[in-house]
Coordinates of C-alpha atoms and ligand atoms in Angstrom, one line a residue:
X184 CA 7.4 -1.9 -18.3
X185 CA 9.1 -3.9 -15.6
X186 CA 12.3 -4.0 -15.7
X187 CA 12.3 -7.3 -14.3
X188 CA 10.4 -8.7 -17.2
X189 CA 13.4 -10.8 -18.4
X190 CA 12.9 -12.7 -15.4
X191 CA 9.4 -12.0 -14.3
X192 CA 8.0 -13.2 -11.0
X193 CA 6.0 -16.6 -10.9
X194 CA 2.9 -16.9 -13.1
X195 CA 4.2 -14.0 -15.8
X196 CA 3.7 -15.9 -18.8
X197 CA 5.6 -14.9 -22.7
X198 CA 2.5 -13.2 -23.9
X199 CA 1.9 -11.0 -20.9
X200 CA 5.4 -9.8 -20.7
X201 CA 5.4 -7.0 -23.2
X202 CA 4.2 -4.6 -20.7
X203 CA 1.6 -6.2 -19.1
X204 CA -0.5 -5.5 -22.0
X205 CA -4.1 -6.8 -22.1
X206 CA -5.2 -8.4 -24.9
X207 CA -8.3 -6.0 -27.1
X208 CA -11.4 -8.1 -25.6
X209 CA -10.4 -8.2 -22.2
X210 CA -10.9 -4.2 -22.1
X211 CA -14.0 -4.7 -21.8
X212 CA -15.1 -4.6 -19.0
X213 CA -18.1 -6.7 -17.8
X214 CA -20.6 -6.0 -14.7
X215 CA -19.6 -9.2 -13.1
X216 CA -15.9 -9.1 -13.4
X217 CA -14.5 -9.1 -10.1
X218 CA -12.6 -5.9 -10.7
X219 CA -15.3 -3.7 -11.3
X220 CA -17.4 -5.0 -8.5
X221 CA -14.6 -4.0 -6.1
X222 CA -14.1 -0.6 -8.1
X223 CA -18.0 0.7 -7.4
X224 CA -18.5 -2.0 -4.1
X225 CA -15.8 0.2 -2.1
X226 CA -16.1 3.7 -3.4
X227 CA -18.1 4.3 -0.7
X228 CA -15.4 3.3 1.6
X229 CA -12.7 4.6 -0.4
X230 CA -14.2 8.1 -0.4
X231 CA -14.7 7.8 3.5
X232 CA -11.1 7.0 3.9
X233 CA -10.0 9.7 1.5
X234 CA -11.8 11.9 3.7
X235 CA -10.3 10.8 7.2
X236 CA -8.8 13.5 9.3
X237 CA -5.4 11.6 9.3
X238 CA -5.3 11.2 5.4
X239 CA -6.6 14.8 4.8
X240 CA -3.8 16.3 6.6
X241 CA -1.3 14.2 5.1
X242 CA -2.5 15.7 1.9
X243 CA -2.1 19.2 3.1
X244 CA 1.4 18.2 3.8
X245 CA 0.7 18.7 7.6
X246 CA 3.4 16.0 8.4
X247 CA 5.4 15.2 11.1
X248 CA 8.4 13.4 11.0
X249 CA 7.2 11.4 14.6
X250 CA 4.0 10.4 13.2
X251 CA 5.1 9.9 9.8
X252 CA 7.0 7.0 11.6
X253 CA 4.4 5.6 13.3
X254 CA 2.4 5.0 10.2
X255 CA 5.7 3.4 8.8
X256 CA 5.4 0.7 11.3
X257 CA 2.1 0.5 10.9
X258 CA 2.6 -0.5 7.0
X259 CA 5.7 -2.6 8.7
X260 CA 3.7 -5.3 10.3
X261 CA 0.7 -4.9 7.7
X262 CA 3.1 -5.8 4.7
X263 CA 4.8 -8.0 6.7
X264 CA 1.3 -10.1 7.6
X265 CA -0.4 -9.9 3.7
X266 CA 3.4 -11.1 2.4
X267 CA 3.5 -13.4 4.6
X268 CA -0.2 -14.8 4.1
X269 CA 0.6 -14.2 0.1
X270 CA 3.7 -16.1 0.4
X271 CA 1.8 -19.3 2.4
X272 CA -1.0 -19.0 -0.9
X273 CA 1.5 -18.6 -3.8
X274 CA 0.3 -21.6 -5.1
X275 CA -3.6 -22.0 -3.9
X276 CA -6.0 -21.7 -7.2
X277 CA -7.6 -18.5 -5.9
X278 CA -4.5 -16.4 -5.4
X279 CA -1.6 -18.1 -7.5
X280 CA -2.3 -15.9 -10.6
X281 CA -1.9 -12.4 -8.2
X282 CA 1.5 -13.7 -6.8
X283 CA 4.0 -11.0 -8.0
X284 CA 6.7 -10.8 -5.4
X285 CA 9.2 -9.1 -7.5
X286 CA 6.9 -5.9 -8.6
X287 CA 4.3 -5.5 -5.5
X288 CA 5.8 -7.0 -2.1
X289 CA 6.8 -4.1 0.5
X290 CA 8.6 -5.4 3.7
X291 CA 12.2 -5.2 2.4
X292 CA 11.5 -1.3 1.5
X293 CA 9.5 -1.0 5.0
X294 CA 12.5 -2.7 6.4
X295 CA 14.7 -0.7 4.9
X296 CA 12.3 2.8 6.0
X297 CA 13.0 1.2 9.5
X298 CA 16.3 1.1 9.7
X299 CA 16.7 4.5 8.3
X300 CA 14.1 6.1 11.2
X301 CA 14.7 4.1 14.0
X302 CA 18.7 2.9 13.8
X303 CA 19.7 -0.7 13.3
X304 CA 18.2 -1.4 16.2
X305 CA 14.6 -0.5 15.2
X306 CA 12.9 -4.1 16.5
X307 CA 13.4 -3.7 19.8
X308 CA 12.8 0.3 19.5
X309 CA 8.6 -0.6 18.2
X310 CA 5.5 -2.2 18.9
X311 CA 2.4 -2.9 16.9
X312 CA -0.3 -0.8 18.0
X313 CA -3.7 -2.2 18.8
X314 CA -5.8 -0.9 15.4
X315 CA -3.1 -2.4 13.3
X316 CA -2.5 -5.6 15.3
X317 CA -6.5 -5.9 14.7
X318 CA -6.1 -5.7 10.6
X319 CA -3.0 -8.5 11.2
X320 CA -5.1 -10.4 13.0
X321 CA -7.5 -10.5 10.2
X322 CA -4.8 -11.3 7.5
X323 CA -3.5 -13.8 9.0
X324 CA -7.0 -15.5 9.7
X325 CA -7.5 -15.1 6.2
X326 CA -4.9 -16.4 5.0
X327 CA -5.2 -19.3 6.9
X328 CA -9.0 -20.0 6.8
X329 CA -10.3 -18.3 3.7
X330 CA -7.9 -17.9 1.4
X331 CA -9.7 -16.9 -1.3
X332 CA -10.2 -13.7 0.2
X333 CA -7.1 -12.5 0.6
X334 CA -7.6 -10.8 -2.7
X335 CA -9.5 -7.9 -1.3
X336 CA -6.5 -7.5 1.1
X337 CA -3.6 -7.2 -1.4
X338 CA -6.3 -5.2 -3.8
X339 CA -6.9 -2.9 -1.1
X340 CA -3.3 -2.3 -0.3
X341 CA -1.4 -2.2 -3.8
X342 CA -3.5 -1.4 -5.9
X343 CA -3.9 1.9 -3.5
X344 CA -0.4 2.0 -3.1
X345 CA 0.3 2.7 -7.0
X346 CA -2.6 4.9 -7.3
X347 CA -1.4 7.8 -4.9
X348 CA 1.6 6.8 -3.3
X349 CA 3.9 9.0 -6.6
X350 CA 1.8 11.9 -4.8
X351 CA 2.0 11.2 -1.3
X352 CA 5.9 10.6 -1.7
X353 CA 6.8 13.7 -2.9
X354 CA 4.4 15.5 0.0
X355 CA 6.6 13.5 3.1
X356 CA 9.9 14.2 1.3
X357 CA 9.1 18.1 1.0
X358 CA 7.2 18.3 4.2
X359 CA 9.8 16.0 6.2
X360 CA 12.9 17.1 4.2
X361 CA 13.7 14.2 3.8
X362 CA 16.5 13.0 1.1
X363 CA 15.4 13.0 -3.1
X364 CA 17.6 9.9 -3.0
X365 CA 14.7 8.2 -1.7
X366 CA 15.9 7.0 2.1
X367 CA 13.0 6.7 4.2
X368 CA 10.3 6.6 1.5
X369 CA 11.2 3.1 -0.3
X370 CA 7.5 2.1 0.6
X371 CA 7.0 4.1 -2.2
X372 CA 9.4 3.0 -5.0
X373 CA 7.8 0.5 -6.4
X374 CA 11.2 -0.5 -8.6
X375 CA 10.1 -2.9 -10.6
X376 CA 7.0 -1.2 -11.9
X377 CA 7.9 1.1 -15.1
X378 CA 4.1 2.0 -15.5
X379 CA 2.1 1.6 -12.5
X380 CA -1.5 2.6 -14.5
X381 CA -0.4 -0.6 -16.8
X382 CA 0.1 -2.7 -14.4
X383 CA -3.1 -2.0 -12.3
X384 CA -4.9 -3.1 -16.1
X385 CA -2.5 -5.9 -15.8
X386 CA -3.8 -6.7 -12.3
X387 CA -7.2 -6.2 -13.1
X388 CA -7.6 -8.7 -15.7
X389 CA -5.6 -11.6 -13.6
X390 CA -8.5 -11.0 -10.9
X391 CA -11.1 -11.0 -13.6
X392 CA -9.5 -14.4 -14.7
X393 CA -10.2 -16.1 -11.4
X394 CA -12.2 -18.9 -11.3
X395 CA -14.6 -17.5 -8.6
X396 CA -18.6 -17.6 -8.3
X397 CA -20.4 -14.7 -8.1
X398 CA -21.2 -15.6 -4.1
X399 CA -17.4 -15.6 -4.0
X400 CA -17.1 -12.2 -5.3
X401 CA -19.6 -10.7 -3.5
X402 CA -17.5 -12.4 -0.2
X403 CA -14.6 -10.6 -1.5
X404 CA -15.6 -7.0 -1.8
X405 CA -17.1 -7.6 1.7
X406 CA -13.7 -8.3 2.7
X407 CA -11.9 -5.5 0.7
X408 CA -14.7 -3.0 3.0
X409 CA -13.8 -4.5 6.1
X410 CA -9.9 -4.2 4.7
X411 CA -10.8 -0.4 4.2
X412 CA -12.1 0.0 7.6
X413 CA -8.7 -1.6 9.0
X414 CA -6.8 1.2 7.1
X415 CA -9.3 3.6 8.8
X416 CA -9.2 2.8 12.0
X417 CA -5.4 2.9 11.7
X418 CA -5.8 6.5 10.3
X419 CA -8.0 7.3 13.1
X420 CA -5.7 6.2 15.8
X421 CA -2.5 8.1 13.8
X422 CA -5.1 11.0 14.5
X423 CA -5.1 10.9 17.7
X424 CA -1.1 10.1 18.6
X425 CA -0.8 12.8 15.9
X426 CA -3.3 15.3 18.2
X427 CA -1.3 14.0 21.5
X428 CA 1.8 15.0 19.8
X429 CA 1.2 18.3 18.8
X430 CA -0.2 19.4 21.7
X431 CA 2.5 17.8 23.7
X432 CA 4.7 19.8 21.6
X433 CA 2.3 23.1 21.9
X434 CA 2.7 23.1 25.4
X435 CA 6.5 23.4 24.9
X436 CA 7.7 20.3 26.5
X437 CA 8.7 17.3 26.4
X438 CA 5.9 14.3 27.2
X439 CA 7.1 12.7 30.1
X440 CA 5.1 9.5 32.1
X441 CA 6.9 9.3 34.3
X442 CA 4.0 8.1 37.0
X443 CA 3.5 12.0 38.3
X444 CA 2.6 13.1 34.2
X445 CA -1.2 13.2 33.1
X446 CA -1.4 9.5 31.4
X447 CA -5.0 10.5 31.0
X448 CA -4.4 12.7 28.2
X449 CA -3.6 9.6 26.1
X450 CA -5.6 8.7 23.6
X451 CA -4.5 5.0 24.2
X452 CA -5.5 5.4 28.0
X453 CA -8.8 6.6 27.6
X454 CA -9.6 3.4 25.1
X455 CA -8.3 1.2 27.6
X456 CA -10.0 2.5 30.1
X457 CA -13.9 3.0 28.2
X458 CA -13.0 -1.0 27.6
X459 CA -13.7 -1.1 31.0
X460 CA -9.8 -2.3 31.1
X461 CA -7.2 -1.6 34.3
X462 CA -4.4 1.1 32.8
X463 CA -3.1 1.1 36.7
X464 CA -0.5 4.4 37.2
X465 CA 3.2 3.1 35.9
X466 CA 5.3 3.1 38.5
X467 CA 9.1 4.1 38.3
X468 CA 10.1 0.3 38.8
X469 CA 8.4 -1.0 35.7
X470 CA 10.2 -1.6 32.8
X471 CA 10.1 -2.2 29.3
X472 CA 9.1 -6.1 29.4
X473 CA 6.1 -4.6 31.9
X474 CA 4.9 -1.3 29.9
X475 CA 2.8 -3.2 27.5
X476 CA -0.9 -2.7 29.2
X477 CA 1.0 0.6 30.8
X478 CA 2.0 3.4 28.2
X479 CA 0.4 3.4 25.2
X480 CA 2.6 2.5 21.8
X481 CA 2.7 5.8 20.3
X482 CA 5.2 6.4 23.6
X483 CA 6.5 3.4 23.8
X484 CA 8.5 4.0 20.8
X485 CA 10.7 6.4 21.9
X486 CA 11.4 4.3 25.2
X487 CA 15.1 3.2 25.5
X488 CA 14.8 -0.3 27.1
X489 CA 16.2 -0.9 30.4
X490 CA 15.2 2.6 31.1
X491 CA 13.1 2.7 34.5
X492 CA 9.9 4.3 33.4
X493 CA 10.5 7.8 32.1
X494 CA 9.0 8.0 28.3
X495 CA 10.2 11.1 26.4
X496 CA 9.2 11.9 23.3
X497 CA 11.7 13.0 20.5
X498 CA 11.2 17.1 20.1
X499 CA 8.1 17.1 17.5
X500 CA 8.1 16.4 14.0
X501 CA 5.6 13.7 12.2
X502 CA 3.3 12.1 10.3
X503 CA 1.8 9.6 7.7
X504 CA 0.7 7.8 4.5
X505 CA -1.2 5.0 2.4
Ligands
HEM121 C1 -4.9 10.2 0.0 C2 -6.1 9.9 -0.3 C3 -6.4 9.1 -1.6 C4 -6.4 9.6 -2.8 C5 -6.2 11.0 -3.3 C6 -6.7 8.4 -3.6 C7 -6.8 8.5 -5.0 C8 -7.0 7.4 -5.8 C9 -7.2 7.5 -7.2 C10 -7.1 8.8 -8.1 C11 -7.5 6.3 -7.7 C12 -7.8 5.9 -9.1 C13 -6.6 5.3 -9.8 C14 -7.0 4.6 -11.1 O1 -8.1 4.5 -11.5 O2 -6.0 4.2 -11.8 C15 -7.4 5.4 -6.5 C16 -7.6 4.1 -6.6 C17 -7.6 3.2 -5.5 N1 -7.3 3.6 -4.2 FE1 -7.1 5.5 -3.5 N2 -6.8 7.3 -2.9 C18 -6.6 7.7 -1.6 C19 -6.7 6.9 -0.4 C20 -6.8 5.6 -0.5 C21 -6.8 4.7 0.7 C22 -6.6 5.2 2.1 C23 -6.9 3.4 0.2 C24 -6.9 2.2 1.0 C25 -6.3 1.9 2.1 C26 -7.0 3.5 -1.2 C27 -7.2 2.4 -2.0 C28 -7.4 2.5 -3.4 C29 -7.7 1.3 -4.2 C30 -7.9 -0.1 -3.8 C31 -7.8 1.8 -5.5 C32 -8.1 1.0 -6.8 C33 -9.5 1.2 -7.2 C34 -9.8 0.4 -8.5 O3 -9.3 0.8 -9.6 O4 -10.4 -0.6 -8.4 N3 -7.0 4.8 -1.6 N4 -7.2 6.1 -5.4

């Protein structure tokens, strides 16, 4: 399958190189294995995420290109936490045996997907927003505190990833027109996975193989729900910059806050300020460094730094992705 199986990533051992092939017995599957309790303990939350407005309109191929690049950086800092966490844990009993760098890990795609949207200079160009600085947050407490959970985040992720993302590739590249060649939609290339329905067997048994009490489990498909409502509330807040967008682009302008435009219509504002936080009026002397708490980070994307408060946004086309 992989062609990287000559020199397989950490913990691919002789007999598992043929294709990630499982052995008869272990097709079995049983009630307790880990991988069938996360399969029926989130469909619940995977239908409900299916069914979001974001990823229903992604489906439809309602895409554009602005939001399509918002959701990139939001798998940008995701990937670049749960690699991270993944790459701290490499060895630690309870997530050594899921460690496949070479086949699974995403940031160097996502990197590359960043450079091609926002120029060479994409770092200083974005921001996490707040729903996805939430679910890094998490990782990284995971990670750090209760690594043996961080098994429901890189199931929720990849294993989602090499379900639909075949599909949801070929909608952005149509939709977006963006190049066959693949530039832009690495994320999805998975290069080192010739069969993505083996591997996901292959997967499924290394999780089943984990020396984990039921209690354990039951912890961990808690954690792969609350990992599903981190995607969601991402999807919910790409709904809104998505909604802000369009009707930005309706009204046959260009969004400018420039302290005299309506920052109320911002979904980001009105968060801020039902959190009882202050979103005081930018002012024309505020800069970049300043904007954080001040324009939301759907704008503040498109904000050339150094530039004294005036946030346009690029003429519309968007959208997303899981
Ligand atoms: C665009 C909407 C989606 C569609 C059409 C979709 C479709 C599917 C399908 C058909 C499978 C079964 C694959 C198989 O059994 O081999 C699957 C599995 C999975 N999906 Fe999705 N999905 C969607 C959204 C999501 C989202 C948003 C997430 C999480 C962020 C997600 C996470 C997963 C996971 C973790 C699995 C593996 C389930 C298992 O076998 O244990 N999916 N998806």
């Amino acid at each position: 399958m992989s062609s990287e199986l000559e020199t397989p990533s950490e913990g691919v051992d002789e007999s598992e190189k043929r294709g990630y092939e499982e052995p008869e017995w272990k097709n079995h599957a049983k009630q307790t294995d880990l991988s069938e309790l996360l399969k029926d303990g989130t469909k619940e939350s995977h239908d409900r995420a299916e069914n979001t407005q974001f990823v229903k309109d992604f489906l439809k191929g309602h895409i554009k290109k602005d939001l399509f690049k918002l959701a990139t950086t939001a798998l940008y800092f995701t990937y670049s936490a749960l690699e991270e966490e993944m790459d701290r844990n490499k060895s630690h009993p309870a997530f050594a045996p899921l460690y496949f760098p070479t086949e699974l890990h995403r940031k160097e795609a996502l990197t590359k997907d960043m450079e091609y949207f926002f120029g060479e200079d994409w770092r200083e160009k974005v921001k996490c927003s707040e729903a996805t600085q939430h679910y890094v947050d998490r990782i990284h407490y995971v990670g750090q505190h209760e690594p043996e959970l961080l098994v429901a985040h890189a199931y929720t992720r990849y294993m989602g990833d090499l379900s639909g993302g075949q599909v949801l590739k070929k909608v952005a590249q149509r939709m977006l027109k963006l190049p066959s060649t693949g530039e832009g939609t690495q994320f999805y290339l998975f290069e080192n996975i010739d069969n993505a329905q083996q591997f996901k067997q292959f997967y499924r048994a290394r999780m089943n193989a984990l020396d984990l009490d039921l209690k354990i489990k039951e912890k961990i498909v808690e954690e792969a729900n609350k990992a599903f409502e981190y995607n969601m509330q991402i999807f919910n807040e790409l709904d809104k910059a998505g909604s802000l967008l369009a009707k930005e682009s309706q009204d046959g302008e260009l969004p400018i806050h420039d302290g005299k435009g309506d920052v109320r219509k911002c979904p980001y504002y009105a968060a801020q300020q039902g959190k009882g936080g202050s979103h005081p009026s930018p002012t024309t002397s505020d800069r970049v460094g300043h904007l954080g708490p001040l324009i939301p980070w759907c704008l503040l994307l498109a904000l050339p730094l150094q530039v004294p408060m005036r946030v346009v946004l690029a003429p519309s086309k968007m959208s997303w992705s899981y």
